[in-house]
PDB file of C-alpha atoms in Angstrom:
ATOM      1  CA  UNK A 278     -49.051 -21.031 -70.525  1.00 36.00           C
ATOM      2  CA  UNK A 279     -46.979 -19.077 -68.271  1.00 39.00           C
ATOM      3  CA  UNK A 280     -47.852 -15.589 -66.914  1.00 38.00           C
ATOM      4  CA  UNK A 281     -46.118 -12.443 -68.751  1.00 41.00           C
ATOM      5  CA  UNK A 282     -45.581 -10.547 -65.889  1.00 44.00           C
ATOM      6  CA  UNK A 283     -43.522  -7.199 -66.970  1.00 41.00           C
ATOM      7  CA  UNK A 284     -43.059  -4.399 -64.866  1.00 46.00           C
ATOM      8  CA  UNK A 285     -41.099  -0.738 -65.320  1.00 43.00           C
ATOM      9  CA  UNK A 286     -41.707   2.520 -65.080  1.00 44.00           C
ATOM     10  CA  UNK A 287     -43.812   4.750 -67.864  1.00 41.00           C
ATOM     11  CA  UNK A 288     -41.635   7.138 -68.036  1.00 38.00           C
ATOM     12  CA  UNK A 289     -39.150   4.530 -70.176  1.00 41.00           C
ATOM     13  CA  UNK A 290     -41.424   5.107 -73.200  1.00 42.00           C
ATOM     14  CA  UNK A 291     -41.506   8.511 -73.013  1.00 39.00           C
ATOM     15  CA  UNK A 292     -39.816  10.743 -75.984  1.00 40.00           C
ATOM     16  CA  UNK A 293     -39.428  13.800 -73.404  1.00 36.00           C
ATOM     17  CA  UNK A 294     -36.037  14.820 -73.819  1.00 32.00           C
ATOM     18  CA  UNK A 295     -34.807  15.204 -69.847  1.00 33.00           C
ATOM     19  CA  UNK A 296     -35.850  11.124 -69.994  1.00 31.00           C
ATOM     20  CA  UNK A 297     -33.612  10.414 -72.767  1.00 31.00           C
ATOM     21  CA  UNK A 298     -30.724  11.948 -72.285  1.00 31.00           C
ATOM     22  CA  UNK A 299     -30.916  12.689 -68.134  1.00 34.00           C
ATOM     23  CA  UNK A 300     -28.724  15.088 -66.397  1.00 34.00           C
ATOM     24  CA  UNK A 301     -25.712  14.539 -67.623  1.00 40.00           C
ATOM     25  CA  UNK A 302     -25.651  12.086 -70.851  1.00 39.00           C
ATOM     26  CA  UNK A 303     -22.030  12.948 -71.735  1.00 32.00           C
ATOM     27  CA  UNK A 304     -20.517  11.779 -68.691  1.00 42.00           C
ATOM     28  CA  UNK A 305     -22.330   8.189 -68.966  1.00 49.00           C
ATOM     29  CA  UNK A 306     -20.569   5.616 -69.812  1.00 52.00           C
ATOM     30  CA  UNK A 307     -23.457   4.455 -71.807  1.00 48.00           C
ATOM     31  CA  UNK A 308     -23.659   6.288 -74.673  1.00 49.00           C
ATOM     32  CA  UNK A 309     -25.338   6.150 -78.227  1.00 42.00           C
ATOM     33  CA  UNK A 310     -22.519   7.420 -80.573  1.00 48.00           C
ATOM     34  CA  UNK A 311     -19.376   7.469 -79.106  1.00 54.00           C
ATOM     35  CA  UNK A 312     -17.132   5.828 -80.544  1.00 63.00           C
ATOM     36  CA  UNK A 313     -14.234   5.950 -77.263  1.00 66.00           C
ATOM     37  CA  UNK A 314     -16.969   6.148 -74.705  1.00 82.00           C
ATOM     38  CA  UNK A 315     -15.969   4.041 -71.692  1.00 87.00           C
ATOM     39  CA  UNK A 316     -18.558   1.495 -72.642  1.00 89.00           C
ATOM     40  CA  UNK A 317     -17.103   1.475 -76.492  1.00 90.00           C
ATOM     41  CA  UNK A 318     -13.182   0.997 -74.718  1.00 90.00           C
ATOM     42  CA  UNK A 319     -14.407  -2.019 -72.096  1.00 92.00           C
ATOM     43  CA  UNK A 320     -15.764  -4.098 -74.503  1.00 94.00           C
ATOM     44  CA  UNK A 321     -12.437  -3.832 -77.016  1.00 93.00           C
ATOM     45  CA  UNK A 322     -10.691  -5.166 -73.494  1.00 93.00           C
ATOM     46  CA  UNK A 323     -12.289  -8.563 -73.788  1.00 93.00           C
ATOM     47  CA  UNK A 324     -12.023  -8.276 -77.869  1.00 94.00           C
ATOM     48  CA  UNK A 325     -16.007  -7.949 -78.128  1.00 94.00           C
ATOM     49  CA  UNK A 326     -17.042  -5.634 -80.831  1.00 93.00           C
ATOM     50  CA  UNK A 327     -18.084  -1.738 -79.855  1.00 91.00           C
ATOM     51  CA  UNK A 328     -21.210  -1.658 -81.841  1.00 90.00           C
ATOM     52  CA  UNK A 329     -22.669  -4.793 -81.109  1.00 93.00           C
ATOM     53  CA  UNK A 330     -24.961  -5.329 -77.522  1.00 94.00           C
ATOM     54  CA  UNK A 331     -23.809  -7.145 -74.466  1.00 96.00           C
ATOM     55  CA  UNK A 332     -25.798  -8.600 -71.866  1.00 97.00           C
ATOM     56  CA  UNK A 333     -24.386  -9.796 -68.821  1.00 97.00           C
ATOM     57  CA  UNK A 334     -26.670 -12.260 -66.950  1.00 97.00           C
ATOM     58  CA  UNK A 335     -25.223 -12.910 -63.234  1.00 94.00           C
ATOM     59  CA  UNK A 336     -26.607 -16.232 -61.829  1.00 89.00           C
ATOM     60  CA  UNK A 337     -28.087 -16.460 -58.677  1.00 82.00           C
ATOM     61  CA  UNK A 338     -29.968 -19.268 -56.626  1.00 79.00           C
ATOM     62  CA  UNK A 339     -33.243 -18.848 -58.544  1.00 86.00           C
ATOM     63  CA  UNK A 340     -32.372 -17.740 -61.739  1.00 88.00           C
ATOM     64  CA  UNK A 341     -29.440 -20.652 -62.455  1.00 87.00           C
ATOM     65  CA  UNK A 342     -32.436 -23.090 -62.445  1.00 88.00           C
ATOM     66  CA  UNK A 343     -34.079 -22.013 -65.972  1.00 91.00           C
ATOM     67  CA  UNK A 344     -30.520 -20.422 -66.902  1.00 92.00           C
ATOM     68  CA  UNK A 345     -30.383 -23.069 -69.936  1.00 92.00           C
ATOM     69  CA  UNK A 346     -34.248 -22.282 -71.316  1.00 94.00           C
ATOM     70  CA  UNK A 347     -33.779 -18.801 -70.705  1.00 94.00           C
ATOM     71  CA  UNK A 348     -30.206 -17.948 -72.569  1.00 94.00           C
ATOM     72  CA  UNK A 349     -31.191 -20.471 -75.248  1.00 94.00           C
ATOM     73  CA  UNK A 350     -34.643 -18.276 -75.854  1.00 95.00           C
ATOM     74  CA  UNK A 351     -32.626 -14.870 -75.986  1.00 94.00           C
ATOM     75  CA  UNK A 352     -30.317 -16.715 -78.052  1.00 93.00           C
ATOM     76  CA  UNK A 353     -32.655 -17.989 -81.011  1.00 91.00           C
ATOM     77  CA  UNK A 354     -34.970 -14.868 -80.145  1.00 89.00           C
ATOM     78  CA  UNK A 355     -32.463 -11.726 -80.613  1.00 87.00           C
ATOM     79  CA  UNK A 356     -31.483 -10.879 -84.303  1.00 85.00           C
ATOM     80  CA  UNK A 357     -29.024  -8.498 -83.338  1.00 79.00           C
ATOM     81  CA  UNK A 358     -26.443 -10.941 -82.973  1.00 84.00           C
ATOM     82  CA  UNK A 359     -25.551  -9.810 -79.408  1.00 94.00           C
ATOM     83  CA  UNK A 360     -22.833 -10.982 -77.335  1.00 96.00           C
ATOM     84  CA  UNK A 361     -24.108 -12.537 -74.003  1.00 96.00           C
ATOM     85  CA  UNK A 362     -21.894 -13.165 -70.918  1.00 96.00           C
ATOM     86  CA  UNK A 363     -23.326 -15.374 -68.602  1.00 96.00           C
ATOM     87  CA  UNK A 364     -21.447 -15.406 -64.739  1.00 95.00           C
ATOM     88  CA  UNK A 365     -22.328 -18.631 -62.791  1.00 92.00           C
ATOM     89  CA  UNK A 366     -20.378 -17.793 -59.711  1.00 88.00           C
ATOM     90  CA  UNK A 367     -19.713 -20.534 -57.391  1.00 88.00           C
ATOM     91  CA  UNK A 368     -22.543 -23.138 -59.100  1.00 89.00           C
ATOM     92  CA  UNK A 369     -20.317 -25.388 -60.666  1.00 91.00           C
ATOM     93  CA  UNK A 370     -22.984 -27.919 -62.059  1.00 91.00           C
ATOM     94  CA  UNK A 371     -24.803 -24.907 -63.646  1.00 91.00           C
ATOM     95  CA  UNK A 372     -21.312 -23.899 -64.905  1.00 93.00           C
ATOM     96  CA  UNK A 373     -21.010 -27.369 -66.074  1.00 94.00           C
ATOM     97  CA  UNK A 374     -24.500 -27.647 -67.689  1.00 93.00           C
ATOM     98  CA  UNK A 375     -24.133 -24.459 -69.536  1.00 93.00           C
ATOM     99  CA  UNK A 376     -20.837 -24.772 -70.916  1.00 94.00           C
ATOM    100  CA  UNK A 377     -21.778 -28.456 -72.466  1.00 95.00           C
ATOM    101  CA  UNK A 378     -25.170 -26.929 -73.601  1.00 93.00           C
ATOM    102  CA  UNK A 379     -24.164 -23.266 -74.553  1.00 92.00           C
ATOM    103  CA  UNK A 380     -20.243 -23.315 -74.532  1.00 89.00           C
ATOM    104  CA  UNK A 381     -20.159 -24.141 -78.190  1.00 92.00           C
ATOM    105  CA  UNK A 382     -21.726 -20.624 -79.413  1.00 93.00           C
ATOM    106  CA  UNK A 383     -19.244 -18.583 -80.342  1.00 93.00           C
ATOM    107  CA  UNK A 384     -21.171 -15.434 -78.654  1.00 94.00           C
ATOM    108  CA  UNK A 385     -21.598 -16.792 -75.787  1.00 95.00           C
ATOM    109  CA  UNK A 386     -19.435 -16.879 -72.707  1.00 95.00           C
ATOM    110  CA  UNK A 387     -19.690 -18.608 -70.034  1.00 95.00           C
ATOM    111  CA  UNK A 388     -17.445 -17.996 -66.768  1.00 94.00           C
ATOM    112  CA  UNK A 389     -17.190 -19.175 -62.952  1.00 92.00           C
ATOM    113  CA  UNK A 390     -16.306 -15.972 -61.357  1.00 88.00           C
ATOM    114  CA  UNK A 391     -13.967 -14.467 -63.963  1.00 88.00           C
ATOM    115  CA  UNK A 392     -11.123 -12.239 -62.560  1.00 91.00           C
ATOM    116  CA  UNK A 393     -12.424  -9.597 -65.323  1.00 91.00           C
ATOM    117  CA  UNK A 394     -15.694  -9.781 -63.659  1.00 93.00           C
ATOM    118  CA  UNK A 395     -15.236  -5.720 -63.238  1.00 94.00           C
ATOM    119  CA  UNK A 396     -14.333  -5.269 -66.880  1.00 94.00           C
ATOM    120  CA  UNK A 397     -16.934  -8.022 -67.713  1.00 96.00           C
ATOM    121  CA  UNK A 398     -19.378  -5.493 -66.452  1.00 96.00           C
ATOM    122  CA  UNK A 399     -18.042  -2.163 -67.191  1.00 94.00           C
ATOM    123  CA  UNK A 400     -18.726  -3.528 -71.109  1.00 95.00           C
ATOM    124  CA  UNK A 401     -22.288  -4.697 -70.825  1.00 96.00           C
ATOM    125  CA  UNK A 402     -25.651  -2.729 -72.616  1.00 95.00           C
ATOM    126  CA  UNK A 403     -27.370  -4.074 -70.379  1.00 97.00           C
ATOM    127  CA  UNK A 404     -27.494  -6.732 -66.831  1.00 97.00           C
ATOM    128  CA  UNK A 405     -29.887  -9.352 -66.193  1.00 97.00           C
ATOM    129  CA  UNK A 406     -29.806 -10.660 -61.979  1.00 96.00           C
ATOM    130  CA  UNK A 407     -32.142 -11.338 -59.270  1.00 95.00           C
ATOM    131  CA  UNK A 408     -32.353  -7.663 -56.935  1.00 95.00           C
ATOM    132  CA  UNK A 409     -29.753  -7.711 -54.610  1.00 94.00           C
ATOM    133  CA  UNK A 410     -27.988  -5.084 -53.186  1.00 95.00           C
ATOM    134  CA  UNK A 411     -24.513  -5.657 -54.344  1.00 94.00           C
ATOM    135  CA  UNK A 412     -25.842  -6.110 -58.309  1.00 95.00           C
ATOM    136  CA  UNK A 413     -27.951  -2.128 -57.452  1.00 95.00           C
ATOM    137  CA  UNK A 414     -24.753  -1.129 -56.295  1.00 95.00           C
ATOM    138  CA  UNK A 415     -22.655  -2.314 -59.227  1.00 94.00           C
ATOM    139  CA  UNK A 416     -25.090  -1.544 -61.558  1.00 95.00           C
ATOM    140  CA  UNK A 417     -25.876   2.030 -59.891  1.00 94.00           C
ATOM    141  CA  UNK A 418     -21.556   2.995 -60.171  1.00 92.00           C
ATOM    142  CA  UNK A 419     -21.888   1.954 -64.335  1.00 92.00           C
ATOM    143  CA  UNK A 420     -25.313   3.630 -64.648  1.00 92.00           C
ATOM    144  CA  UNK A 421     -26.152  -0.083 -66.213  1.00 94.00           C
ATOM    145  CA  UNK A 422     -30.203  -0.846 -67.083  1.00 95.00           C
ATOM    146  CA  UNK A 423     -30.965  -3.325 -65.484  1.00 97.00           C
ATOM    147  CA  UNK A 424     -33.247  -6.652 -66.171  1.00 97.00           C
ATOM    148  CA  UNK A 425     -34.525  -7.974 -62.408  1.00 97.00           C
ATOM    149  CA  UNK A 426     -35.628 -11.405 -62.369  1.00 95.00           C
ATOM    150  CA  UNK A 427     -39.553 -11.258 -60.140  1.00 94.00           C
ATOM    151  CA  UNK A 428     -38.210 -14.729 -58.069  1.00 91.00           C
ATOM    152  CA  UNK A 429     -41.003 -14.336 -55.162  1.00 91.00           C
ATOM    153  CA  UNK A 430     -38.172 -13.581 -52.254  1.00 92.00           C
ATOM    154  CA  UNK A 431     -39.936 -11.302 -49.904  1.00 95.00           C
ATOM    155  CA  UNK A 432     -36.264 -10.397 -49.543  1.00 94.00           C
ATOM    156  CA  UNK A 433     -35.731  -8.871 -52.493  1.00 94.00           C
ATOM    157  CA  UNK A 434     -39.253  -7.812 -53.280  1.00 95.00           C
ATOM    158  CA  UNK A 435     -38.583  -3.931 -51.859  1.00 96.00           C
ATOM    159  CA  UNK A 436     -35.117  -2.944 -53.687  1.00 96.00           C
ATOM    160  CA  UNK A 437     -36.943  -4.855 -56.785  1.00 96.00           C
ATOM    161  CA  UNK A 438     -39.517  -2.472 -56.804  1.00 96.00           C
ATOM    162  CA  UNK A 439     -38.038   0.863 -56.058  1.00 95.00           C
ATOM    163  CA  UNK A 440     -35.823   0.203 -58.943  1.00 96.00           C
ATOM    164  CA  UNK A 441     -38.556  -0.372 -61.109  1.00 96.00           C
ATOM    165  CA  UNK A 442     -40.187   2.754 -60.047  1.00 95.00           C
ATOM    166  CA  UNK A 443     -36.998   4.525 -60.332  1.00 93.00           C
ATOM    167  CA  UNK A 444     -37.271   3.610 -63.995  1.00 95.00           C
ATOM    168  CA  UNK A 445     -33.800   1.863 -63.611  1.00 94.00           C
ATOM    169  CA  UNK A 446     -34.819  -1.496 -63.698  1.00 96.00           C
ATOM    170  CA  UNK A 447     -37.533  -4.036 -65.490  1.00 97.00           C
ATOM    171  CA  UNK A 448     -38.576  -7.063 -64.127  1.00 96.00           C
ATOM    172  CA  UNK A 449     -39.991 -10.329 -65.354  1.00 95.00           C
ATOM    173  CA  UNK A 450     -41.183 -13.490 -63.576  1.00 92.00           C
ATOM    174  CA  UNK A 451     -40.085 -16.874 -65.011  1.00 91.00           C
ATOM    175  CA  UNK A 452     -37.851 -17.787 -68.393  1.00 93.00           C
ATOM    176  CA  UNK A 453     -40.239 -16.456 -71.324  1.00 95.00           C
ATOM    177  CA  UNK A 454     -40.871 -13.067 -70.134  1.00 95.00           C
ATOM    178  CA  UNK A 455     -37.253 -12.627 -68.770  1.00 96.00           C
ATOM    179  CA  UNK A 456     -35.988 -13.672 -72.288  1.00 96.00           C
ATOM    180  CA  UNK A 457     -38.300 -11.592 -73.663  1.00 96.00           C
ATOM    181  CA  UNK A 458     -37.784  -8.495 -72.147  1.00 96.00           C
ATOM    182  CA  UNK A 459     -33.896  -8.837 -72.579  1.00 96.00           C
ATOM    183  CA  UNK A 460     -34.424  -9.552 -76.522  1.00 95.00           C
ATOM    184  CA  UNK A 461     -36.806  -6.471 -76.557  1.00 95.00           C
ATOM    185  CA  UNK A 462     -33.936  -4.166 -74.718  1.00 95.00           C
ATOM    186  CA  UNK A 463     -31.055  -5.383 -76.497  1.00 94.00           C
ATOM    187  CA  UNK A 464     -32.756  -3.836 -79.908  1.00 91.00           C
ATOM    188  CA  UNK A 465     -33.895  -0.880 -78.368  1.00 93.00           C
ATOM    189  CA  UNK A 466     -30.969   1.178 -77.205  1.00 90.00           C
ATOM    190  CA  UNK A 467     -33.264   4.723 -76.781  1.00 91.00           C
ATOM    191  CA  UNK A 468     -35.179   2.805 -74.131  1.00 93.00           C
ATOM    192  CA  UNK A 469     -31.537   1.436 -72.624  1.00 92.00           C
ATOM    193  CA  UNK A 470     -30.333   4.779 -73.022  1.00 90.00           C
ATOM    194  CA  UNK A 471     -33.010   6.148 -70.794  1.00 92.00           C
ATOM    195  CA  UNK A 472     -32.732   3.283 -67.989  1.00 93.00           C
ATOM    196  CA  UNK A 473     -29.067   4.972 -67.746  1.00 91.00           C
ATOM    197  CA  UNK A 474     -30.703   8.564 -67.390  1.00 91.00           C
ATOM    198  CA  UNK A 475     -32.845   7.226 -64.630  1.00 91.00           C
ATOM    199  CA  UNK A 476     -29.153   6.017 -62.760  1.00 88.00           C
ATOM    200  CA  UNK A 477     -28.490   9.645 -62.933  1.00 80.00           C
ATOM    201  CA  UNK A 478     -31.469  11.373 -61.972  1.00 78.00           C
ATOM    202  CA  UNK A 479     -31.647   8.655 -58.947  1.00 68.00           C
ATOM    203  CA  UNK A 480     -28.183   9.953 -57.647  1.00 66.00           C
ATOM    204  CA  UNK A 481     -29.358  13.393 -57.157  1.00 68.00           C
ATOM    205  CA  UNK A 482     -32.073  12.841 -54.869  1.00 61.00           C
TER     206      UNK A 482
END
């Protein structure tokens, strides 16, 4: 049985208020009621519905190898009928595999490198990637939570873990606890809610 490895910061379960709602809730683009929040306006761009959850998982060398397992467990797993997005960049026979295997399912979407990759992400609850710099940054700009796949890459195993410690980020190692975690995040929009707060607080230090 594989290891459930999760990892994020304690403060994510905490009901303080300064945790939930951070410095400056109203300016997030995340928000929990708003009806024309920026988050609310992105997803009517791509004709996804405002009050349902979108994840956005963006492929990477490690992660497009159980990208079938793992979107098929969120999949059967979430009962919030979330909208997932899934962005195989240039991995055309994961492209090919998951639009044959997943393409049918009308709530999922799967894309190359979209040219509405910036709207694609300005829309999404919540981002699942390995830890790279360029997914921080984008992430970081949207105040987006963030779901960090725990691939072993001594390269990516410091901005992995600052992020968790930040509180911005969780992280999982393999397809079950990955799948897992997102399913657990995607009902739980407090605890997303927070992640964004922890964006916020990050950029004043």
């Amino acid at each position: 049985m594989e290891q459930r490895d999760y990892k994020y910061d304690n403060r994510l379960n905490s009901d303080r208020p300064e945790y939930f709602y951070g410095h400056s809730a109203s300016s997030f683009r995340y928000s929990l009621s708003m009806d024309h929040s920026p988050l609310a306006e992105a997803k009517r761009t791509l004709g996804l519905d405002p009050d349902v959850s979108h994840l956005v998982v963006l492929g990477g060398s490690r992660i497009n190898d159980f990208m079938d397992e793992l979107v098929s467990m969120i999949y059967v797993g979430d009962d919030t009928d979330s909208e997932i997005s899934i962005i195989c960049g240039s991995d055309k026979r994961s492209y090919g595999n998951l639009t044959e295997s997943l393409g049918h399912i009308e709530t999922i979407h799967v894309y190359e490198t979209p040219d509405t990759l910036s709207r694609i992400l300005d829309s999404a609850d919540l981002l699942l990637s390995e830890a790279h710099s360029i997914v921080a940054s984008e992430a970081s700009k949207r105040s987006l939570p963030l779901i960090l796949a725990d691939t072993g890459d001594p390269a990516q195993k410091e901005l992995l873990e600052t992020l968790v410690k930040k509180g911005c980020a969780a992280s999982g190692h393999g397809d079950t606890s990955l799948a897992e975690l997102c399913i657990a995040l995607l009902s739980d929009e407090p605890r997303r809610v927070r992640m964004a707060s922890c964006w916020e607080e990050r950029k004043q230090t």
